[in-house]
Amino acid sequence: MAGETPGGTMNADNRTRMRAALKTAVGKALLPDAGLNHPGRFEPPPAPGYDLFERFRTELTKLGGTVHDAASAGDVADIVLGRLANVIAPKVMMWDEAHLPVSGLADALRAHGVQVLMQSADRARDDAHRAELASATVGITGADAGLAQTGSIAVASGPGRGRLASLLAPIHVALLRRSLMFESLPVFIDRHPGVVTAGANFVCITGPSRTADIEHVLARGVHGPKEIHVVLLD
Amino acid sequence: MSIEPATFDARTHKALADTALRKTLRDVTAVILDSRAAGLARLPHSDDWRDHARRIRAHTLSRLDHYVDQFVDAVESKGGQVFYAGTASDAVSYIRDLAIAKRVKLVAKSKSMVTEEIELNKGLESAGVRVVETDLGEYIVQLAQDRPSHIVMPIMHMTRHQVADLFKQKLGATDEEVADIPEMTQLARRVLRQEFINADMGISGCNFAVAETGSITTCTNEGNGRLCTTMPRIHVAVVGIERIVPTVHDLGVMLNVLARSSTGQNLTVYSNIVNGARGAGTERAEGDGPDEFHVVLVDNGRTAVLGSERAEILYCIRCGACLNTCPVFQQIGGHAYGAVYPGPIGAVLTPSLQGLEHFNDLPQASSLCGACKDVCPVRIDIPRMLLSLRATSVDTGRSPAWVGLGIHALRWVSTRPALFRLAGAAAARATRLLARDNWITKMPGHLSAWTKTRDFPALATTSFQERWQAKRRGAR
Amino acid sequence: MSSRPARVQLLVTCLIDRVFPDTGMAVVTLLERLGVEVQVPVGQTCCGQPAFNAGYVDDARAMARHTIDVLTKTSDPIVVPSGSCGDMVIHQYEAILQDDPVYLAKARSLHERTHELTKFLVDVLGVEDVGSASTDKITYHACCHGLRGLGVKDEPLALLGHVHGATFCPMAESDVCCGFGGLFSVKLPDISSAMLDRKLDRIQESGADTVVVTDVSCGMHMQGGLRRRGSRVQVKHLADVLARGAGA
């Protein structure tokens, strides 16, 4: 494979040269406040007490997201169906149910005439499959954490729990176990660093897609979802 | 694409004459600065977070050789490929050759300053590869064949009407499709969605690369960063070597201060951590993601800066706060700097990376007010480094002769108090001749630049020290 | 400094010495009214900041050494009525004399005992009411080197707040640079003037008839611009205001 890889010899030469140059440079670098040792973990004083769920709700709502409470697959289905009311031949894209905190959601949706699309790893490069996934109105995923301070959810990818479900469709519905609510992203990373690298991708999603590039005026739903709904379940 | 106009002076002149631009700059920077203040105020102990972020950056650079090794090992151990690019053209060659070898016809790019620095798009297009910028602002810049004017808000210099006209002209948009900003955004979404689906290669930059895990992070608001690193079969991450942080815990600290400093948001909508390709053909194969993950580590002068007294500029996390707060930037905007990195950060970084001989004007474009240092999330002492660059300008003969003459004359008289007194008295007599009511409306020579817009004070006939001596003599 | 100094050395600064000597007299009047004896070390010229800011470090060093010689004839505390010259002496002298052990040591000793005027009044003497009076409508511009180099922030406002009879008119963007920047004002005059215009607009919006500064360099930039606009607003150094006694 090495012979086929572009940049082969140049890469090896550059690697040697750049590594040597870096070694020399760090020896004479003027770096104010550089300690010999890594500064360690940042331990902020404990946050003033606030209800994590209230804070999460407030923050996400401020960003234009919506927080729901649900107790069953049926509840979740109702929420999803609510967003599909005016859609002809509605489609949703969903994670494998093994990765969701409720079971029976796909059946509940199908019972109401919704087509449920699942990603296939084998068909990842199949244009027809991707086009079909892109036609879904809602993408349904789980979440590895809720982050109260910022109204965010953290989602690790994996087999059966792809990224496109939270990315392609204009509406994203994320199912979050209440037991997975944390104070903030740094706190979550400190407690569960392994989740960050569990899959090929880890994303912290904070509200719907947005831009202010044109005249600094806010517009939502640029490339990612225009709506994000987080459904809290026990 | 060469820069028009060609000189800093001409570009500044053009910017200062553009009243609409100056109003936009003032209004938008004021709003962003307020947002920044609010964003940091929402974070308890934000100063402590910033101090810690600074220490992380400083320490990492002090052992950058070790952390780069660790990062590369981690990427390669997970099947990723790393290319060491010593120069911009090394980086472009590698990516271009890769694109050709992998039969890439279309590249979807998310926003990345380093790719603009190395002029990647031009290199790919010359090989017949089409590149589409997917960040809305960068997409518009690309359509307009313009340049970004701010590192975070690329089209700060454009109005909605200009964007509407551009979409009509280049995309054949109808009036309805450009009726307002949400409509224009939806049009861009539709157009670019197809590009994401068709793209063979996604190219991203990297906000922070994590050494211990071999991960790269992109922080975006639109979702294009995620789409570029998910849909195409190849993902190339272009990473400046200084973008590394040691651990995921450090990443958490940096993310906590980046967005707040930049736009005032708590976090950008998508803090996206890429750990590698999707594992195609293995039992942990994911349903989406690239089949190949490549990291191009770019030096392009960074190591030389690291070994200099301006190493501190490498702490930068590209938040843009210094641009927003700089009273000079607020008057002239980003294009005037004529460089990929404008504003205070650019005034140090650009000459440091690309040579002071090409960018001698930039370190002069500052009143040294220090506002940049105040707002920098990692407290970079930009004024110190501007002064260092000015000293280098002088040492390499790039300071105008009249300035040198004036300064040497000042030094000569200032080290000889009797002469200082005489020179002062002579200057006082001269200015008194020109003055009316103690002020002068037209000074000669280079000082006429002052009196073009301001009166200049006449020197006092009797100096303070002379009065003081006289007072003391009288008292005896 | 635990006890109140009985005597100080005044580093009057070249601009006050040669352009605004009345301000120098005001500083003396003020300090003497507060019971502090003032001496003026002989042979003062220029601290070297213009050279340093322009990148002429050797020239700056020569001027620094001269100023250090002048100021180290005694070991009294030194008062300097300027944030920019103050920053030069207090911070930059050490930075530029790193390779000169003899003068570096002297610079360090100066660092300990040199005070910008308002910090001397408020932090060292512990005074905020200096017994001054005025009928001016005053606004305050925070000069950059004092503010960001020396942390001169609350002190001038505290002192102004105790000027009997004065009206305080807050100015928007009071901590935004006026555009002087030393040689910047003539090397990049168009940008400098644009920044000045903005500052003058804020001054005029404040409704004040007097702008108070802690640096005459910034002051003369703003006064020069105000005059050009035909404005009657006066720019005064804080010492000029404070020296006017309550009985005067």
Tab-separated table of N, CA and C in Angstrom, chain A residues 53-172:
chain	number	residue	atom	x	y	z
A	53	PHE	N	-32.401	19.732	34.672
A	53	PHE	CA	-33.421	19.598	33.618
A	53	PHE	C	-34.032	20.952	33.276
A	54	GLU	N	-34.258	21.756	34.317
A	54	GLU	CA	-34.785	23.100	34.042
A	54	GLU	C	-33.803	23.904	33.205
A	55	ARG	N	-32.546	23.820	33.602
A	55	ARG	CA	-31.516	24.565	32.882
A	55	ARG	C	-31.437	24.096	31.444
A	56	PHE	N	-31.457	22.761	31.226
A	56	PHE	CA	-31.392	22.190	29.884
A	56	PHE	C	-32.545	22.693	29.030
A	57	ARG	N	-33.711	22.666	29.625
A	57	ARG	CA	-34.912	23.089	28.910
A	57	ARG	C	-34.799	24.564	28.505
A	58	THR	N	-34.387	25.384	29.473
A	58	THR	CA	-34.260	26.818	29.197
A	58	THR	C	-33.279	27.082	28.069
A	59	GLU	N	-32.104	26.466	28.174
A	59	GLU	CA	-31.052	26.737	27.191
A	59	GLU	C	-31.447	26.288	25.794
A	60	LEU	N	-31.990	25.078	25.689
A	60	LEU	CA	-32.325	24.577	24.358
A	60	LEU	C	-33.486	25.357	23.753
A	61	THR	N	-34.428	25.729	24.595
A	61	THR	CA	-35.564	26.503	24.090
A	61	THR	C	-35.101	27.869	23.576
A	62	LYS	N	-34.166	28.478	24.301
A	62	LYS	CA	-33.614	29.774	23.859
A	62	LYS	C	-33.025	29.672	22.459
A	63	LEU	N	-32.495	28.509	22.129
A	63	LEU	CA	-31.853	28.315	20.830
A	63	LEU	C	-32.835	27.921	19.749
A	64	GLY	N	-34.094	27.742	20.119
A	64	GLY	CA	-35.076	27.359	19.120
A	64	GLY	C	-35.340	25.872	19.072
A	65	GLY	N	-34.771	25.125	20.043
A	65	GLY	CA	-35.066	23.704	20.112
A	65	GLY	C	-36.268	23.468	21.023
A	66	THR	N	-36.724	22.230	21.051
A	66	THR	CA	-37.879	21.888	21.889
A	66	THR	C	-37.557	20.689	22.758
A	67	VAL	N	-37.985	20.743	24.012
A	67	VAL	CA	-37.774	19.617	24.928
A	67	VAL	C	-39.131	19.000	25.249
A	68	HIS	N	-39.216	17.668	25.128
A	68	HIS	CA	-40.463	16.956	25.430
A	68	HIS	C	-40.203	15.935	26.530
A	69	ASP	N	-41.268	15.558	27.208
A	69	ASP	CA	-41.204	14.424	28.135
A	69	ASP	C	-42.028	13.290	27.558
A	70	ALA	N	-41.518	12.073	27.719
A	70	ALA	CA	-42.258	10.915	27.222
A	70	ALA	C	-42.026	9.739	28.159
A	71	ALA	N	-42.959	8.798	28.121
A	71	ALA	CA	-42.816	7.638	29.004
A	71	ALA	C	-42.772	6.324	28.227
A	72	SER	N	-43.090	6.397	26.921
A	72	SER	CA	-43.198	5.147	26.166
A	72	SER	C	-42.932	5.396	24.698
A	73	ALA	N	-42.802	4.310	23.968
A	73	ALA	CA	-42.628	4.415	22.518
A	73	ALA	C	-43.830	5.110	21.899
A	74	GLY	N	-44.993	4.843	22.478
A	74	GLY	CA	-46.207	5.471	21.965
A	74	GLY	C	-46.146	6.984	22.082
A	75	ASP	N	-45.664	7.463	23.224
A	75	ASP	CA	-45.507	8.916	23.410
A	75	ASP	C	-44.577	9.490	22.349
A	76	VAL	N	-43.458	8.795	22.178
A	76	VAL	CA	-42.468	9.283	21.206
A	76	VAL	C	-43.094	9.315	19.809
A	77	ALA	N	-43.815	8.251	19.486
A	77	ALA	CA	-44.446	8.198	18.164
A	77	ALA	C	-45.390	9.373	17.975
A	78	ASP	N	-46.140	9.698	19.033
A	78	ASP	CA	-47.059	10.838	18.940
A	78	ASP	C	-46.308	12.130	18.616
A	79	ILE	N	-45.172	12.312	19.291
A	79	ILE	CA	-44.379	13.524	19.050
A	79	ILE	C	-43.925	13.565	17.589
A	80	VAL	N	-43.423	12.452	17.104
A	80	VAL	CA	-42.932	12.403	15.723
A	80	VAL	C	-44.085	12.621	14.742
A	81	LEU	N	-45.198	11.942	15.002
A	81	LEU	CA	-46.335	12.076	14.099
A	81	LEU	C	-46.830	13.516	14.057
A	82	GLY	N	-46.713	14.198	15.206
A	82	GLY	CA	-47.108	15.597	15.252
A	82	GLY	C	-46.349	16.435	14.234
A	83	ARG	N	-45.109	16.086	13.977
A	83	ARG	CA	-44.303	16.836	13.017
A	83	ARG	C	-44.504	16.369	11.588
A	84	LEU	N	-45.238	15.266	11.419
A	84	LEU	CA	-45.443	14.730	10.068
A	84	LEU	C	-46.859	14.954	9.579
A	85	ALA	N	-47.623	15.739	10.342
A	85	ALA	CA	-49.050	15.860	10.081
A	85	ALA	C	-49.366	16.241	8.642
A	86	ASN	N	-48.625	17.157	8.089
A	86	ASN	CA	-48.984	17.628	6.743
A	86	ASN	C	-48.098	17.051	5.655
A	87	VAL	N	-47.387	15.992	5.959
A	87	VAL	CA	-46.458	15.420	4.986
A	87	VAL	C	-47.125	14.238	4.274
A	88	ILE	N	-47.073	14.271	2.957
A	88	ILE	CA	-47.614	13.164	2.169
A	88	ILE	C	-46.556	12.079	2.084
A	89	ALA	N	-46.927	10.848	2.287
A	89	ALA	CA	-46.003	9.708	2.267
A	89	ALA	C	-44.794	9.959	3.156
A	90	PRO	N	-45.039	10.179	4.456
A	90	PRO	CA	-43.944	10.575	5.330
A	90	PRO	C	-42.912	9.466	5.533
A	91	LYS	N	-41.662	9.901	5.621
A	91	LYS	CA	-40.558	8.968	5.887
A	91	LYS	C	-39.746	9.478	7.061
A	92	VAL	N	-39.305	8.537	7.884
A	92	VAL	CA	-38.343	8.893	8.917
A	92	VAL	C	-37.143	7.980	8.778
A	93	MET	N	-36.006	8.506	9.226
A	93	MET	CA	-34.770	7.734	9.251
A	93	MET	C	-34.471	7.474	10.715
A	94	MET	N	-34.100	6.247	11.045
A	94	MET	CA	-33.974	5.924	12.462
A	94	MET	C	-32.734	5.101	12.736
A	95	TRP	N	-32.213	5.223	13.968
A	95	TRP	CA	-31.165	4.312	14.417
A	95	TRP	C	-31.756	2.914	14.601
A	96	ASP	N	-30.892	1.901	14.642
A	96	ASP	CA	-31.325	0.572	15.077
A	96	ASP	C	-31.946	0.694	16.460
A	97	GLU	N	-33.041	0.021	16.637
A	97	GLU	CA	-33.764	0.154	17.899
A	97	GLU	C	-32.944	-0.278	19.102
A	98	ALA	N	-31.938	-1.137	18.872
A	98	ALA	CA	-31.076	-1.553	19.975
A	98	ALA	C	-30.378	-0.361	20.625
A	99	HIS	N	-30.249	0.727	19.877
A	99	HIS	CA	-29.545	1.888	20.407
A	99	HIS	C	-30.495	2.970	20.907
A	100	LEU	N	-31.779	2.689	20.930
A	100	LEU	CA	-32.748	3.670	21.416
A	100	LEU	C	-33.234	3.268	22.798
A	101	PRO	N	-33.614	4.229	23.604
A	101	PRO	CA	-34.082	3.906	24.964
A	101	PRO	C	-35.523	3.391	25.031
A	102	VAL	N	-36.187	3.271	23.869
A	102	VAL	CA	-37.512	2.652	23.847
A	102	VAL	C	-37.509	1.571	22.767
A	103	SER	N	-38.389	0.587	22.896
A	103	SER	CA	-38.515	-0.401	21.826
A	103	SER	C	-39.921	-0.325	21.268
A	104	GLY	N	-40.031	-0.716	20.027
A	104	GLY	CA	-41.337	-0.728	19.378
A	104	GLY	C	-41.673	0.567	18.671
A	105	LEU	N	-40.715	1.479	18.590
A	105	LEU	CA	-41.011	2.778	17.978
A	105	LEU	C	-41.269	2.630	16.481
A	106	ALA	N	-40.429	1.824	15.828
A	106	ALA	CA	-40.586	1.651	14.385
A	106	ALA	C	-41.977	1.108	14.061
A	107	ASP	N	-42.411	0.080	14.820
A	107	ASP	CA	-43.735	-0.482	14.589
A	107	ASP	C	-44.824	0.551	14.828
A	108	ALA	N	-44.678	1.307	15.904
A	108	ALA	CA	-45.695	2.311	16.224
A	108	ALA	C	-45.826	3.321	15.085
A	109	LEU	N	-44.704	3.676	14.486
A	109	LEU	CA	-44.748	4.651	13.392
A	109	LEU	C	-45.326	4.027	12.129
A	110	ARG	N	-44.903	2.795	11.853
A	110	ARG	CA	-45.416	2.119	10.654
A	110	ARG	C	-46.913	1.970	10.738
A	111	ALA	N	-47.392	1.716	11.953
A	111	ALA	CA	-48.838	1.538	12.133
A	111	ALA	C	-49.603	2.781	11.712
A	112	HIS	N	-48.913	3.926	11.684
A	112	HIS	CA	-49.567	5.154	11.261
A	112	HIS	C	-49.173	5.561	9.852
A	113	GLY	N	-48.664	4.611	9.127
A	113	GLY	CA	-48.381	4.860	7.712
A	113	GLY	C	-47.083	5.577	7.443
A	114	VAL	N	-46.181	5.590	8.414
A	114	VAL	CA	-44.893	6.238	8.207
A	114	VAL	C	-43.893	5.196	7.731
A	115	GLN	N	-43.140	5.538	6.695
A	115	GLN	CA	-42.099	4.630	6.241
A	115	GLN	C	-40.851	4.840	7.089
A	116	VAL	N	-40.333	3.750	7.640
A	116	VAL	CA	-39.168	3.855	8.513
A	116	VAL	C	-37.941	3.344	7.773
A	117	LEU	N	-36.950	4.228	7.601
A	117	LEU	CA	-35.735	3.872	6.869
A	117	LEU	C	-34.602	3.617	7.850
A	118	MET	N	-33.883	2.532	7.608
A	118	MET	CA	-32.701	2.251	8.433
A	118	MET	C	-31.478	2.275	7.542
A	119	GLN	N	-30.387	2.769	8.091
A	119	GLN	CA	-29.159	2.793	7.323
A	119	GLN	C	-28.584	1.407	7.206
A	120	SER	N	-27.959	1.153	6.067
A	120	SER	CA	-27.276	-0.120	5.887
A	120	SER	C	-25.795	0.165	5.645
A	121	ALA	N	-24.958	-0.422	6.476
A	121	ALA	CA	-23.517	-0.188	6.336
A	121	ALA	C	-23.016	-0.666	4.978
A	122	ASP	N	-23.603	-1.749	4.478
A	122	ASP	CA	-23.158	-2.286	3.188
A	122	ASP	C	-23.506	-1.344	2.043
A	123	ARG	N	-24.550	-0.532	2.244
A	123	ARG	CA	-24.998	0.326	1.159
A	123	ARG	C	-24.573	1.775	1.376
A	124	ALA	N	-23.517	1.950	2.174
A	124	ALA	CA	-23.085	3.311	2.491
A	124	ALA	C	-22.706	4.106	1.245
A	125	ARG	N	-22.233	3.467	0.204
A	125	ARG	CA	-21.818	4.175	-1.013
A	125	ARG	C	-22.852	4.065	-2.117
A	126	ASP	N	-24.011	3.506	-1.780
A	126	ASP	CA	-25.042	3.305	-2.796
A	126	ASP	C	-25.836	4.600	-2.945
A	127	ASP	N	-25.763	5.218	-4.110
A	127	ASP	CA	-26.410	6.511	-4.315
A	127	ASP	C	-27.914	6.438	-4.068
A	128	ALA	N	-28.531	5.364	-4.514
A	128	ALA	CA	-29.982	5.259	-4.354
A	128	ALA	C	-30.347	5.215	-2.872
A	129	HIS	N	-29.565	4.473	-2.109
A	129	HIS	CA	-29.818	4.361	-0.667
A	129	HIS	C	-29.662	5.723	0.002
A	130	ARG	N	-28.589	6.422	-0.368
A	130	ARG	CA	-28.353	7.737	0.237
A	130	ARG	C	-29.436	8.738	-0.156
A	131	ALA	N	-29.855	8.688	-1.391
A	131	ALA	CA	-30.920	9.598	-1.834
A	131	ALA	C	-32.193	9.323	-1.057
A	132	GLU	N	-32.453	8.051	-0.815
A	132	GLU	CA	-33.659	7.696	-0.071
A	132	GLU	C	-33.580	8.233	1.358
A	133	LEU	N	-32.421	8.030	1.978
A	133	LEU	CA	-32.252	8.539	3.343
A	133	LEU	C	-32.433	10.064	3.376
A	134	ALA	N	-31.938	10.711	2.337
A	134	ALA	CA	-32.009	12.166	2.300
A	134	ALA	C	-33.433	12.668	2.119
A	135	SER	N	-34.345	11.770	1.753
A	135	SER	CA	-35.721	12.212	1.537
A	135	SER	C	-36.558	12.144	2.807
A	136	ALA	N	-35.976	11.650	3.885
A	136	ALA	CA	-36.724	11.558	5.142
A	136	ALA	C	-36.997	12.950	5.700
A	137	THR	N	-38.149	13.084	6.353
A	137	THR	CA	-38.493	14.354	6.978
A	137	THR	C	-37.957	14.442	8.391
A	138	VAL	N	-37.926	13.305	9.064
A	138	VAL	CA	-37.463	13.287	10.459
A	138	VAL	C	-36.350	12.271	10.603
A	139	GLY	N	-35.347	12.613	11.400
A	139	GLY	CA	-34.298	11.655	11.755
A	139	GLY	C	-34.398	11.391	13.244
A	140	ILE	N	-34.404	10.119	13.628
A	140	ILE	CA	-34.563	9.771	15.054
A	140	ILE	C	-33.310	9.067	15.548
A	141	THR	N	-32.767	9.599	16.635
A	141	THR	CA	-31.561	9.010	17.227
A	141	THR	C	-31.722	8.912	18.728
A	142	GLY	N	-30.752	8.261	19.353
A	142	GLY	CA	-30.628	8.353	20.799
A	142	GLY	C	-29.642	9.471	21.108
A	143	ALA	N	-29.147	9.487	22.339
A	143	ALA	CA	-28.112	10.448	22.721
A	143	ALA	C	-27.338	9.876	23.891
A	144	ASP	N	-26.052	10.166	23.936
A	144	ASP	CA	-25.232	9.656	25.032
A	144	ASP	C	-25.256	10.550	26.254
A	145	ALA	N	-25.663	11.786	26.057
A	145	ALA	CA	-25.707	12.704	27.197
A	145	ALA	C	-26.506	13.933	26.837
A	146	GLY	N	-27.108	14.523	27.867
A	146	GLY	CA	-27.641	15.869	27.750
A	146	GLY	C	-26.710	16.768	28.547
A	147	LEU	N	-26.494	17.976	28.083
A	147	LEU	CA	-25.544	18.875	28.750
A	147	LEU	C	-26.304	20.139	29.133
A	148	ALA	N	-26.621	20.262	30.414
A	148	ALA	CA	-27.562	21.285	30.870
A	148	ALA	C	-27.074	22.712	30.639
A	149	GLN	N	-25.808	22.967	30.904
A	149	GLN	CA	-25.300	24.342	30.861
A	149	GLN	C	-25.503	24.988	29.498
A	150	THR	N	-25.493	24.153	28.441
A	150	THR	CA	-25.545	24.706	27.095
A	150	THR	C	-26.746	24.214	26.298
A	151	GLY	N	-27.589	23.352	26.914
A	151	GLY	CA	-28.735	22.823	26.180
A	151	GLY	C	-28.322	21.919	25.029
A	152	SER	N	-27.227	21.191	25.229
A	152	SER	CA	-26.682	20.359	24.156
A	152	SER	C	-26.956	18.889	24.397
A	153	ILE	N	-26.837	18.109	23.312
A	153	ILE	CA	-26.771	16.661	23.464
A	153	ILE	C	-25.467	16.175	22.840
A	154	ALA	N	-24.947	15.103	23.402
A	154	ALA	CA	-23.719	14.514	22.884
A	154	ALA	C	-24.073	13.160	22.296
A	155	VAL	N	-23.547	12.908	21.085
A	155	VAL	CA	-23.915	11.679	20.384
A	155	VAL	C	-22.671	11.028	19.787
A	156	ALA	N	-22.415	9.800	20.181
A	156	ALA	CA	-21.313	9.044	19.583
A	156	ALA	C	-21.873	8.178	18.469
A	157	SER	N	-21.108	8.034	17.395
A	157	SER	CA	-21.564	7.209	16.280
A	157	SER	C	-21.163	5.757	16.520
A	158	GLY	N	-21.683	4.870	15.700
A	158	GLY	CA	-21.323	3.467	15.790
A	158	GLY	C	-22.153	2.652	14.812
A	159	PRO	N	-21.890	1.333	14.736
A	159	PRO	CA	-22.731	0.504	13.875
A	159	PRO	C	-24.176	0.600	14.350
A	160	GLY	N	-25.073	0.815	13.420
A	160	GLY	CA	-26.484	0.924	13.775
A	160	GLY	C	-26.878	2.258	14.376
A	161	ARG	N	-25.928	3.164	14.521
A	161	ARG	CA	-26.224	4.480	15.091
A	161	ARG	C	-25.408	5.521	14.328
A	162	GLY	N	-25.831	5.704	13.083
A	162	GLY	CA	-25.076	6.551	12.169
A	162	GLY	C	-25.303	8.038	12.420
A	163	ARG	N	-24.496	8.842	11.722
A	163	ARG	CA	-24.551	10.294	11.902
A	163	ARG	C	-25.675	10.932	11.100
A	164	LEU	N	-26.023	10.318	9.962
A	164	LEU	CA	-26.934	10.991	9.050
A	164	LEU	C	-28.324	11.189	9.646
A	165	ALA	N	-28.695	10.338	10.598
A	165	ALA	CA	-30.024	10.476	11.193
A	165	ALA	C	-30.163	11.788	11.955
A	166	SER	N	-29.054	12.342	12.407
A	166	SER	CA	-29.124	13.619	13.125
A	166	SER	C	-28.700	14.767	12.231
A	167	LEU	N	-28.570	14.492	10.941
A	167	LEU	CA	-27.917	15.485	10.092
A	167	LEU	C	-28.682	15.792	8.808
A	168	LEU	N	-29.214	14.766	8.158
A	168	LEU	CA	-29.792	14.967	6.842
A	168	LEU	C	-31.204	15.557	6.871
A	169	ALA	N	-32.039	14.988	7.729
A	169	ALA	CA	-33.438	15.394	7.698
A	169	ALA	C	-33.612	16.774	8.319
A	170	PRO	N	-34.628	17.517	7.881
A	170	PRO	CA	-34.834	18.857	8.451
A	170	PRO	C	-35.286	18.846	9.906
A	171	ILE	N	-35.765	17.691	10.380
A	171	ILE	CA	-36.179	17.591	11.781
A	171	ILE	C	-35.408	16.462	12.450
A	172	HIS	N	-34.808	16.779	13.573
A	172	HIS	CA	-34.061	15.764	14.326
A	172	HIS	C	-34.766	15.540	15.654
